[in-house]
Short mmCIF file of C-alpha atoms and ligand atoms in Angstrom, two decimals:
data_model
loop_
_atom_site.label_atom_id
_atom_site.label_comp_id
_atom_site.label_asym_id
_atom_site.label_seq_id
_atom_site.Cartn_x
_atom_site.Cartn_y
_atom_site.Cartn_z
CA UNK A 1 80.81 75.24 146.12
CA UNK A 2 83.27 75.46 148.99
CA UNK A 3 86.78 74.08 149.03
CA UNK A 4 88.57 73.10 152.21
CA UNK A 5 92.31 72.61 152.27
CA UNK A 6 93.52 70.14 154.90
CA UNK A 7 97.11 71.38 154.51
CA UNK A 8 96.34 75.05 155.19
CA UNK A 9 97.37 76.42 158.60
CA UNK A 10 93.96 78.12 158.86
CA UNK A 11 91.52 75.76 160.67
CA UNK A 12 88.89 74.08 158.44
CA UNK A 13 85.91 75.71 160.16
CA UNK A 14 87.57 79.13 159.64
CA UNK A 15 88.15 78.42 155.95
CA UNK A 16 84.49 77.53 155.53
CA UNK A 17 83.35 80.53 157.57
CA UNK A 18 85.43 82.89 155.37
CA UNK A 19 84.13 81.42 152.12
CA UNK A 20 80.49 81.62 153.17
CA UNK A 21 81.00 85.14 154.56
CA UNK A 22 82.54 86.25 151.26
CA UNK A 23 79.58 84.90 149.30
CA UNK A 24 77.13 86.60 151.66
CA UNK A 25 78.97 89.92 151.38
CA UNK A 26 79.26 89.77 147.59
CA UNK A 27 75.58 88.86 147.21
CA UNK A 28 76.41 85.51 145.61
CA UNK A 29 74.39 83.98 148.43
CA UNK A 30 71.25 86.16 148.31
CA UNK A 31 69.28 87.35 151.34
CA UNK A 32 67.10 84.67 152.92
CA UNK A 33 68.69 81.87 150.85
CA UNK A 34 68.67 78.66 152.82
CA UNK A 35 72.05 77.16 153.69
CA UNK A 36 72.53 73.40 153.39
CA UNK A 37 71.98 71.48 156.63
CA UNK A 38 75.02 70.81 158.78
CA UNK A 39 74.87 67.12 158.01
CA UNK A 40 74.52 67.59 154.20
CA UNK A 41 77.30 70.13 153.93
CA UNK A 42 79.62 68.02 156.10
CA UNK A 43 78.96 65.03 153.84
CA UNK A 44 79.43 67.10 150.68
CA UNK A 45 82.78 68.45 151.89
CA UNK A 46 83.89 65.15 153.42
CA UNK A 47 84.48 66.90 156.70
CA UNK A 48 83.14 66.60 160.22
CA UNK A 49 79.88 68.11 161.35
CA UNK A 50 81.85 70.05 163.97
CA UNK A 51 83.63 71.93 161.19
CA UNK A 52 80.37 73.03 159.58
CA UNK A 53 78.72 73.69 162.93
CA UNK A 54 81.72 75.82 163.97
CA UNK A 55 81.53 77.91 160.78
CA UNK A 56 77.74 78.38 161.06
CA UNK A 57 78.02 79.34 164.74
CA UNK A 58 80.54 82.07 163.97
CA UNK A 59 78.50 83.40 161.03
CA UNK A 60 75.41 83.37 163.21
CA UNK A 61 77.14 85.17 166.09
CA UNK A 62 78.28 87.91 163.71
CA UNK A 63 74.84 88.24 162.09
CA UNK A 64 75.69 86.99 158.58
CA UNK A 65 73.07 84.23 158.90
CA UNK A 66 69.98 83.67 161.04
CA UNK A 67 68.18 80.49 162.09
CA UNK A 68 64.55 79.42 161.98
CA UNK A 69 63.34 76.75 164.31
CA UNK A 70 63.46 73.30 162.73
CA UNK A 71 64.14 74.86 159.31
CA UNK A 72 67.92 75.55 159.52
CA UNK A 73 70.07 78.56 158.68
CA UNK A 74 69.32 81.41 156.22
CA UNK A 75 71.34 84.29 154.80
CA UNK A 76 70.66 87.64 156.52
CA UNK A 77 69.56 90.63 154.45
CA UNK A 78 72.48 93.07 154.22
CA UNK A 79 72.53 96.53 152.71
CA UNK A 80 75.04 95.89 149.94
CA UNK A 81 75.74 99.62 149.52
CA UNK A 82 77.43 99.71 152.90
CA UNK A 83 79.05 96.30 152.79
CA UNK A 84 82.85 96.61 152.64
CA UNK A 85 84.70 95.09 149.71
CA UNK A 86 86.06 91.64 150.59
CA UNK A 87 89.76 91.85 151.35
CA UNK A 88 92.12 91.02 148.54
CA UNK A 89 93.34 87.46 148.56
CA UNK A 90 96.78 88.63 147.49
CA UNK A 91 99.18 87.76 150.28
CA UNK A 92 100.20 90.96 152.03
CA UNK A 93 103.72 92.04 151.35
CA UNK A 94 105.96 91.97 154.37
CA UNK A 95 106.12 95.52 155.71
CA UNK A 96 109.71 96.74 155.74
CA UNK A 97 110.91 99.29 158.26
CA UNK A 98 111.14 102.71 156.63
CA UNK A 99 114.61 103.44 155.34
CA UNK A 100 116.06 106.42 157.18
CA UNK A 101 115.60 109.21 154.74
CA UNK A 102 117.77 111.61 156.65
CA UNK A 103 120.83 112.92 154.95
CA UNK A 104 124.04 111.87 156.63
CA UNK A 105 126.39 114.73 157.34
CA UNK A 106 130.13 114.64 157.53
CA UNK A 107 130.02 117.41 160.11
CA UNK A 108 126.93 117.65 162.26
CA UNK A 109 126.73 120.79 164.39
CA UNK A 110 123.19 120.11 165.65
CA UNK A 111 123.14 121.35 169.28
CA UNK A 112 121.15 118.38 170.63
CA UNK A 113 123.72 115.74 169.62
CA UNK A 114 125.62 113.84 172.31
CA UNK A 115 128.90 111.98 172.08
CA UNK A 116 127.89 108.77 170.25
CA UNK A 117 130.18 106.49 172.25
CA UNK A 118 129.58 107.87 175.71
CA UNK A 119 126.47 106.01 176.85
CA UNK A 120 127.63 103.88 179.84
CA UNK A 121 126.15 100.70 178.37
CA UNK A 122 128.01 98.18 180.56
CA UNK A 123 127.13 99.93 183.83
CA UNK A 124 123.57 100.51 182.70
CA UNK A 125 123.23 96.81 181.83
CA UNK A 126 124.54 95.79 185.28
CA UNK A 127 122.09 98.10 187.05
CA UNK A 128 119.24 96.97 184.78
CA UNK A 129 119.90 93.29 185.48
CA UNK A 130 120.18 93.91 189.23
CA UNK A 131 116.82 95.66 189.16
CA UNK A 132 115.28 92.80 187.20
CA UNK A 133 116.54 90.38 189.82
CA UNK A 134 115.47 92.44 192.81
CA UNK A 135 112.16 93.91 191.71
CA UNK A 136 110.61 91.60 189.14
CA UNK A 137 107.56 91.22 191.42
CA UNK A 138 106.96 94.97 191.16
CA UNK A 139 106.75 94.66 187.40
CA UNK A 140 103.28 93.22 187.79
CA UNK A 141 101.94 96.67 188.72
CA UNK A 142 101.91 100.06 187.10
CA UNK A 143 103.98 101.82 189.74
CA UNK A 144 103.48 105.21 191.34
CA UNK A 145 101.92 107.75 188.92
CA UNK A 146 104.29 110.41 190.27
CA UNK A 147 107.33 108.22 189.59
CA UNK A 148 109.32 105.61 191.51
CA UNK A 149 109.95 106.74 195.08
CA UNK A 150 113.55 105.45 195.05
CA UNK A 151 114.36 107.49 191.97
CA UNK A 152 112.70 110.58 193.41
CA UNK A 153 114.76 110.25 196.61
CA UNK A 154 117.98 109.91 194.64
CA UNK A 155 117.11 112.93 192.49
CA UNK A 156 116.25 114.96 195.61
CA UNK A 157 119.66 114.24 197.19
CA UNK A 158 121.51 114.90 193.96
CA UNK A 159 119.72 118.21 193.35
CA UNK A 160 120.41 119.40 196.86
CA UNK A 161 124.11 118.51 196.62
CA UNK A 162 124.82 119.76 193.14
CA UNK A 163 122.21 122.42 192.35
CA UNK A 164 121.22 123.75 195.75
CA UNK A 165 117.61 122.77 195.04
CA UNK A 166 115.77 122.28 198.33
CA UNK A 167 112.76 120.00 198.17
CA UNK A 168 111.34 116.70 199.38
CA UNK A 169 110.83 113.64 197.16
CA UNK A 170 107.06 114.13 197.38
CA UNK A 171 107.48 117.35 195.34
CA UNK A 172 109.24 115.54 192.48
CA UNK A 173 107.37 114.23 189.43
CA UNK A 174 109.17 111.89 187.03
CA UNK A 175 108.36 112.80 183.43
CA UNK A 176 109.17 111.56 179.95
CA UNK A 177 110.93 114.78 178.96
CA UNK A 178 110.40 118.52 179.32
CA UNK A 179 107.46 118.42 176.94
CA UNK A 180 105.44 116.13 179.22
CA UNK A 181 106.34 118.17 182.30
CA UNK A 182 105.15 121.35 180.57
CA UNK A 183 101.94 119.64 179.41
CA UNK A 184 101.17 118.72 183.03
CA UNK A 185 101.93 122.26 184.18
CA UNK A 186 99.76 123.74 181.44
CA UNK A 187 96.83 121.64 182.70
CA UNK A 188 97.48 122.55 186.32
CA UNK A 189 97.77 126.26 185.58
CA UNK A 190 95.12 126.83 182.94
CA UNK A 191 92.38 127.85 185.39
CA UNK A 192 94.45 130.49 187.13
CA UNK A 193 96.78 131.72 184.37
CA UNK A 194 96.37 132.55 180.70
CA UNK A 195 99.59 134.18 179.55
CA UNK A 196 103.16 132.88 179.66
CA UNK A 197 106.34 134.84 178.99
CA UNK A 198 109.07 132.98 177.09
CA UNK A 199 112.62 133.97 176.25
CA UNK A 200 113.26 135.44 172.80
CA UNK A 201 115.43 133.97 171.39
CA UNK A 202 114.68 130.80 173.30
CA UNK A 203 113.80 127.12 173.19
CA UNK A 204 110.96 126.61 170.68
CA UNK A 205 109.27 123.70 172.50
CA UNK A 206 107.71 125.62 175.45
CA UNK A 207 106.20 128.07 172.95
CA UNK A 208 104.44 125.19 171.16
CA UNK A 209 103.30 123.38 174.30
CA UNK A 210 101.74 126.48 175.85
CA UNK A 211 100.21 127.61 172.58
CA UNK A 212 98.70 124.14 172.06
CA UNK A 213 97.14 124.48 175.50
CA UNK A 214 95.52 127.81 174.54
CA UNK A 215 97.89 130.03 176.53
CA UNK A 216 98.85 133.43 175.21
CA UNK A 217 102.60 133.13 174.59
CA UNK A 218 104.50 136.41 175.00
CA UNK A 219 108.10 136.56 173.75
CA UNK A 220 110.31 138.67 176.03
CA UNK A 221 113.72 139.86 174.84
CA UNK A 222 116.85 138.25 176.24
CA UNK A 223 120.08 140.14 176.94
CA UNK A 224 123.35 139.23 178.66
CA UNK A 225 121.47 139.35 182.00
CA UNK A 226 118.80 136.95 180.81
CA UNK A 227 115.12 137.75 180.30
CA UNK A 228 114.39 141.50 180.21
CA UNK A 229 112.60 141.97 183.54
CA UNK A 230 111.34 145.46 182.70
CA UNK A 231 109.53 144.06 179.70
CA UNK A 232 108.24 141.17 181.81
CA UNK A 233 106.86 143.54 184.46
CA UNK A 234 105.07 145.76 181.95
CA UNK A 235 103.42 142.77 180.23
CA UNK A 236 100.45 140.81 181.52
CA UNK A 237 102.12 137.39 181.74
CA UNK A 238 101.79 135.61 185.06
CA UNK A 239 104.12 132.73 184.20
CA UNK A 240 107.75 133.09 183.07
CA UNK A 241 109.62 130.20 181.46
CA UNK A 242 113.38 130.82 181.85
CA UNK A 243 116.75 129.06 181.45
CA UNK A 244 118.67 131.20 183.95
CA UNK A 245 121.81 129.10 184.42
CA UNK A 246 122.58 128.70 180.71
CA UNK A 247 120.18 130.60 178.50
CA UNK A 248 119.20 128.67 175.42
CA UNK A 249 120.51 129.56 172.86
CA UNK A 250 122.69 132.52 173.91
CA UNK A 251 124.38 130.83 176.86
CA UNK A 252 123.97 133.82 179.19
CA UNK A 253 123.90 133.34 182.96
CA UNK A 254 121.31 135.42 184.80
CA UNK A 255 123.17 137.44 187.46
CA UNK A 256 122.10 137.22 191.08
CA UNK A 257 120.51 140.69 191.12
CA UNK A 258 118.18 139.70 188.28
CA UNK A 259 117.46 136.33 189.85
CA UNK A 260 116.31 138.07 193.01
CA UNK A 261 114.24 140.53 190.97
CA UNK A 262 112.61 137.70 189.06
CA UNK A 263 111.79 135.93 192.33
CA UNK A 264 110.35 139.18 193.64
CA UNK A 265 108.17 139.47 190.50
CA UNK A 266 106.84 135.99 191.23
CA UNK A 267 106.30 136.52 194.96
CA UNK A 268 104.79 139.98 194.90
CA UNK A 269 102.40 139.34 192.03
CA UNK A 270 101.34 135.75 192.75
CA UNK A 271 103.18 134.78 189.56
CA UNK A 272 105.04 131.58 188.71
CA UNK A 273 108.57 130.90 187.43
CA UNK A 274 109.38 127.79 185.42
CA UNK A 275 113.13 127.27 185.77
CA UNK A 276 114.51 124.94 183.07
CA UNK A 277 117.94 123.78 184.27
CA UNK A 278 118.48 121.48 181.29
CA UNK A 279 122.30 121.27 181.06
CA UNK A 280 123.49 122.60 184.41
CA UNK A 281 126.00 119.76 184.84
CA UNK A 282 128.08 121.00 181.91
CA UNK A 283 129.92 124.05 183.19
CA UNK A 284 133.59 124.02 182.20
CA UNK A 285 135.04 126.91 184.19
CA UNK A 286 134.40 128.05 187.74
CA UNK A 287 131.74 126.80 190.05
CA UNK A 288 128.32 125.62 188.93
CA UNK A 289 125.64 128.31 189.10
CA UNK A 290 123.19 127.44 191.90
CA UNK A 291 119.56 127.15 190.93
CA UNK A 292 116.92 129.85 191.30
CA UNK A 293 114.78 127.41 193.24
CA UNK A 294 117.47 127.17 195.93
CA UNK A 295 117.29 130.93 196.48
CA UNK A 296 113.62 130.67 197.41
CA UNK A 297 112.69 127.00 198.02
CA UNK A 298 109.23 127.96 199.30
CA UNK A 299 108.59 130.34 196.38
CA UNK A 300 106.44 129.98 193.28
CA UNK A 301 109.11 128.18 191.28
CA UNK A 302 108.84 124.98 189.30
CA UNK A 303 112.30 123.50 188.77
CA UNK A 304 112.80 121.22 185.74
CA UNK A 305 115.76 118.99 184.92
CA UNK A 306 116.57 116.20 182.50
CA UNK A 307 118.86 113.20 181.98
CA UNK A 308 118.85 113.90 178.23
CA UNK A 309 122.03 115.94 178.07
CA UNK A 310 124.40 113.83 180.12
CA UNK A 311 123.00 110.34 179.68
CA UNK A 312 120.66 109.93 176.73
CA UNK A 313 117.75 111.81 175.17
CA UNK A 314 116.39 108.45 173.98
CA UNK A 315 115.66 107.28 177.54
CA UNK A 316 112.99 109.99 177.85
CA UNK A 317 113.68 110.56 181.51
CA UNK A 318 113.31 113.92 183.21
CA UNK A 319 111.86 115.38 186.39
CA UNK A 320 110.23 118.45 187.81
CA UNK A 321 110.06 119.81 191.34
CA UNK A 322 106.68 121.32 192.10
CA UNK A 323 106.19 124.08 194.66
CA UNK A 324 104.03 122.86 197.56
CA UNK A 325 101.14 125.01 196.30
CA UNK A 326 100.83 122.83 193.17
CA UNK A 327 100.89 119.46 194.95
CA UNK A 328 97.18 119.32 195.77
CA UNK A 329 96.13 120.26 192.19
CA UNK A 330 98.64 117.73 190.86
CA UNK A 331 97.16 114.91 192.94
CA UNK A 332 93.59 115.96 192.18
CA UNK A 333 94.30 115.88 188.43
CA UNK A 334 96.85 113.12 188.04
CA UNK A 335 96.36 110.44 190.68
CA UNK A 336 94.28 108.43 188.20
CA UNK A 337 96.98 108.63 185.52
CA UNK A 338 99.80 106.16 185.04
CA UNK A 339 103.45 107.07 184.81
CA UNK A 340 104.59 107.35 181.20
CA UNK A 341 108.14 106.30 182.04
CA UNK A 342 108.97 102.59 182.21
CA UNK A 343 109.27 101.46 185.82
CA UNK A 344 112.27 99.33 184.92
CA UNK A 345 114.10 102.34 183.45
CA UNK A 346 113.22 104.40 186.53
CA UNK A 347 114.54 101.70 188.85
CA UNK A 348 117.66 101.33 186.74
CA UNK A 349 118.27 105.07 186.92
CA UNK A 350 117.71 105.02 190.69
CA UNK A 351 120.29 102.25 191.08
CA UNK A 352 122.68 104.04 188.73
CA UNK A 353 122.49 107.08 191.02
CA UNK A 354 122.53 105.11 194.27
CA UNK A 355 125.75 103.36 193.31
CA UNK A 356 127.51 106.62 192.49
CA UNK A 357 127.63 105.86 188.74
CA UNK A 358 125.68 108.98 187.83
CA UNK A 359 128.04 111.46 189.46
CA UNK A 360 131.11 109.65 188.08
CA UNK A 361 129.47 109.70 184.65
CA UNK A 362 128.74 113.44 184.97
CA UNK A 363 132.41 114.11 185.79
CA UNK A 364 133.52 111.99 182.82
CA UNK A 365 131.13 113.77 180.47
CA UNK A 366 132.29 117.16 181.69
CA UNK A 367 135.86 116.25 180.74
CA UNK A 368 134.86 114.84 177.35
CA UNK A 369 132.69 117.81 176.41
CA UNK A 370 135.19 120.35 177.72
CA UNK A 371 137.75 118.94 175.27
CA UNK A 372 135.30 119.25 172.41
CA UNK A 373 134.28 122.73 173.54
CA UNK A 374 137.94 123.84 173.66
CA UNK A 375 138.64 122.27 170.26
CA UNK A 376 135.73 124.23 168.81
CA UNK A 377 136.88 127.54 170.30
CA UNK A 378 140.43 126.96 169.07
CA UNK A 379 139.24 126.15 165.57
CA UNK A 380 136.96 129.20 165.52
CA UNK A 381 139.83 131.41 166.65
CA UNK A 382 142.12 129.92 164.03
CA UNK A 383 139.81 129.91 161.01
CA UNK A 384 137.39 132.78 161.71
CA UNK A 385 139.80 134.98 163.74
CA UNK A 386 138.31 138.47 164.06
CA UNK A 387 135.38 137.91 161.69
CA UNK A 388 133.16 136.63 164.50
CA UNK A 389 132.31 137.16 168.17
CA UNK A 390 131.89 134.04 170.26
CA UNK A 391 128.99 134.18 172.72
CA UNK A 392 127.96 131.88 175.54
CA UNK A 393 131.10 129.77 175.73
CA UNK A 394 132.17 127.83 178.80
CA UNK A 395 129.13 125.62 179.27
CA UNK A 396 126.71 123.21 177.64
CA UNK A 397 126.91 121.52 174.28
CA UNK A 398 126.94 124.48 171.92
CA UNK A 399 128.33 127.96 171.42
CA UNK A 400 126.99 130.87 169.42
CA UNK A 401 128.93 132.78 166.76
CA UNK A 402 127.89 136.29 165.82
CA UNK A 403 129.22 136.89 162.32
CA UNK A 404 130.43 140.37 161.53
CA UNK A 405 129.21 142.23 158.43
CA UNK A 406 129.63 141.08 154.89
CA UNK A 407 128.54 137.51 155.46
CA UNK A 408 126.28 135.49 153.21
CA UNK A 409 123.28 135.45 155.62
CA UNK A 410 121.73 132.49 157.46
CA UNK A 411 119.71 130.98 154.62
CA UNK A 412 122.57 131.03 152.16
CA UNK A 413 125.10 129.78 154.74
CA UNK A 414 122.82 126.86 155.66
CA UNK A 415 122.35 126.04 151.98
CA UNK A 416 126.07 126.14 151.22
CA UNK A 417 126.84 124.17 154.38
CA UNK A 418 124.37 121.39 153.54
CA UNK A 419 125.94 121.19 150.08
CA UNK A 420 129.32 120.56 151.71
CA UNK A 421 127.96 117.94 154.12
CA UNK A 422 127.64 120.24 157.13
CA UNK A 423 124.48 120.28 159.24
CA UNK A 424 123.62 123.51 161.04
CA UNK A 425 120.56 124.14 163.19
CA UNK A 426 119.07 127.50 162.11
CA UNK A 427 119.45 130.09 164.85
CA UNK A 428 116.32 131.78 163.49
CA UNK A 429 114.27 128.79 164.73
CA UNK A 430 114.94 129.98 168.27
CA UNK A 431 113.56 133.46 167.54
CA UNK A 432 109.92 133.90 168.43
CA UNK A 433 109.63 137.23 166.65
CA UNK A 434 111.30 137.89 163.30
CA UNK A 435 114.94 136.94 163.23
CA UNK A 436 118.09 138.49 164.53
CA UNK A 437 119.56 141.55 162.86
CA UNK A 438 123.02 140.04 162.57
CA UNK A 439 123.80 136.56 161.31
CA UNK A 440 124.22 134.11 164.16
CA UNK A 441 125.36 130.51 163.99
CA UNK A 442 124.49 127.95 166.65
CA UNK A 443 127.26 125.39 166.79
CA UNK A 444 126.69 122.16 168.70
CA UNK A 445 129.84 120.17 169.31
CA UNK A 446 128.62 117.13 171.29
CA UNK A 447 128.33 114.67 168.42
CA UNK A 448 131.76 115.09 166.80
CA UNK A 449 135.33 114.35 167.83
CA UNK A 450 137.97 117.09 168.03
CA UNK A 451 139.35 116.38 164.54
CA UNK A 452 135.89 116.51 162.96
CA UNK A 453 135.14 119.74 164.81
CA UNK A 454 138.34 121.30 163.47
CA UNK A 455 137.69 120.17 159.89
CA UNK A 456 134.05 121.23 160.05
CA UNK A 457 134.90 124.71 161.32
CA UNK A 458 137.58 125.11 158.64
CA UNK A 459 135.08 124.24 155.91
CA UNK A 460 132.41 126.44 157.47
CA UNK A 461 134.74 129.44 157.65
CA UNK A 462 135.26 129.16 153.88
CA UNK A 463 131.59 129.45 153.04
CA UNK A 464 130.24 132.10 155.42
CA UNK A 465 131.54 135.23 153.68
C1 PLP B 1 116.21 124.34 176.82
C2 PLP B 1 116.03 122.84 176.87
N1 PLP B 1 115.39 122.30 177.90
C3 PLP B 1 115.22 120.96 178.01
C4 PLP B 1 115.71 120.12 177.04
C5 PLP B 1 115.62 118.63 177.23
O1 PLP B 1 114.38 118.17 177.06
P1 PLP B 1 114.03 116.62 177.28
O2 PLP B 1 114.12 116.34 178.73
O3 PLP B 1 112.65 116.57 176.77
O4 PLP B 1 114.96 115.80 176.45
C6 PLP B 1 116.35 120.63 175.93
C7 PLP B 1 116.81 119.74 174.87
O5 PLP B 1 117.40 120.09 173.90
C8 PLP B 1 116.52 122.03 175.84
O6 PLP B 1 117.17 122.58 174.81
#
C-alpha cells in the first residue's frame, strides 16, 4: 500500500520511489517479488503512468529492482545484513551555529589581537567594488597559481621601498598565511634538507609545520643578538627559521654583525635562511631595520611577510619571496595547483596598495599602536615599578615582562588572571625546550584601548606576587 500526497513539495514519482525503496530495504517487499504493472499501480493510486514509470526507472537504475522481458519488474535480492537502516522520518532539526564557547575577557593581553575598530572597511569596500567592476570577467578563471601578478608587483615595490628587499615579482608567491608558505617550503626542501633550526623561545607554528613534514626540528637558544650562531654552526641543521628584525617573543633585533654571520653560514654551507618579517611595519622609535634579504638579495634567503598584523589576520593574505634557486622546483611542484587565496581579495589588496591606501594605513596603525604601547609601558612602570624588567619594547604588538623573584609563577598567575577576567598567552608555549627559569609574561596590547590597558596592568600587578 503506497500513499501519494498531492500537496507535498516532493514530486509524486519521488514519493513513490522512496516508499518502494524503503519496503525493499526493510525486506517487506521480498527478493524476486513481482511489482504491480505500471498501468495497474497507476490506476490503484489514481495517478499518471508517468509517475509510476518515473519511480520504477529510478529504482531500476539504482539496482533496487530488475526487469524481465514481457514479465515486468521484480525486487532485487539484497544482503539485508549490509543494508543501511532507512533514515528516520523525523524532520531534521535546524542546525544552529555553535555558540561561541570562548570566555570573554575584560582585559585581553593575547599578543595576536589587533585594534578591533581599525580595519579600513570603507576604503576596502571601495577597492573591492572597483575590482568587481573592472575584473569581473577574470572571475571566471582560477587565476595564477603563484598569485595575482598585479598584487605581486605592488608587494615587490613596497618591499623594496620599505624593507630593502630586492626581488622581482616572479619570485613572489602569494600565500594564505605563514603556515601555507612554510608547508610549500617544506615540500620544496624535503629532498635536500632534513633538519631545521628554530628559535627557542620562538613562534610555535614553524616547529609544528616542519615536524608534520618529517623534518628534525632543532631548537637553538635566542639571546639579545638573536639566534645563537655558535650553537647553529655546531648543529647539523641546514635550514634556519629566524625573526631577525623583531624576535618573537623576546623582541630582540639581530645586530648587523650577526646578520652577516648568519648569511655567511648560509652561503658557505649551502644552507638556507627563512626570514620571517611578520611585523616589521610596527617600529615606534628610530628607523625600520632593513631586511636580511636586502643584505644578500642573491643569497639563500626566503623572505616571508604578512598582512595579518597591520590589516587583518582574517583575510589570510601573506607572501614569500623565493630565492631564484627555488623557482624551478616551485614551478615543477606547484604549477598544477590553484591559488588558495581568493582572486577578488588579491585584486582588492593590489588596488589598496596601488592607490596608496596601504602605506597611509600603515602610518595610521603605527600611531595607534605606539599610543597603546606607550600606555602599556607607563602602566607597567607605575604599577610594577622595580619588580619587573621590560624586554623587547619599541616595536610590534607585545612586550615581555621578566618578573623578579618572589612571584607566583606562570601557572598560578595565569589561573589568578583568568579568575579576574584577564587573558594572558603563556610565555611557556613559545619555549621549545622546558620553560624559562624566571617567570616571563607576554603582554599583547593591540586589542585594548589605553584605559583598558592601564586597568588591566593594575589588576595584573596585584596578582603576580
Ligand atoms: C612570528 C610570526 N610570524 C608570522 C605571523 C603571521 O602569520 P599569518 O600570516 O599566518 O597570519 C605571526 C602571527 O602571529 C607570527 O607571530
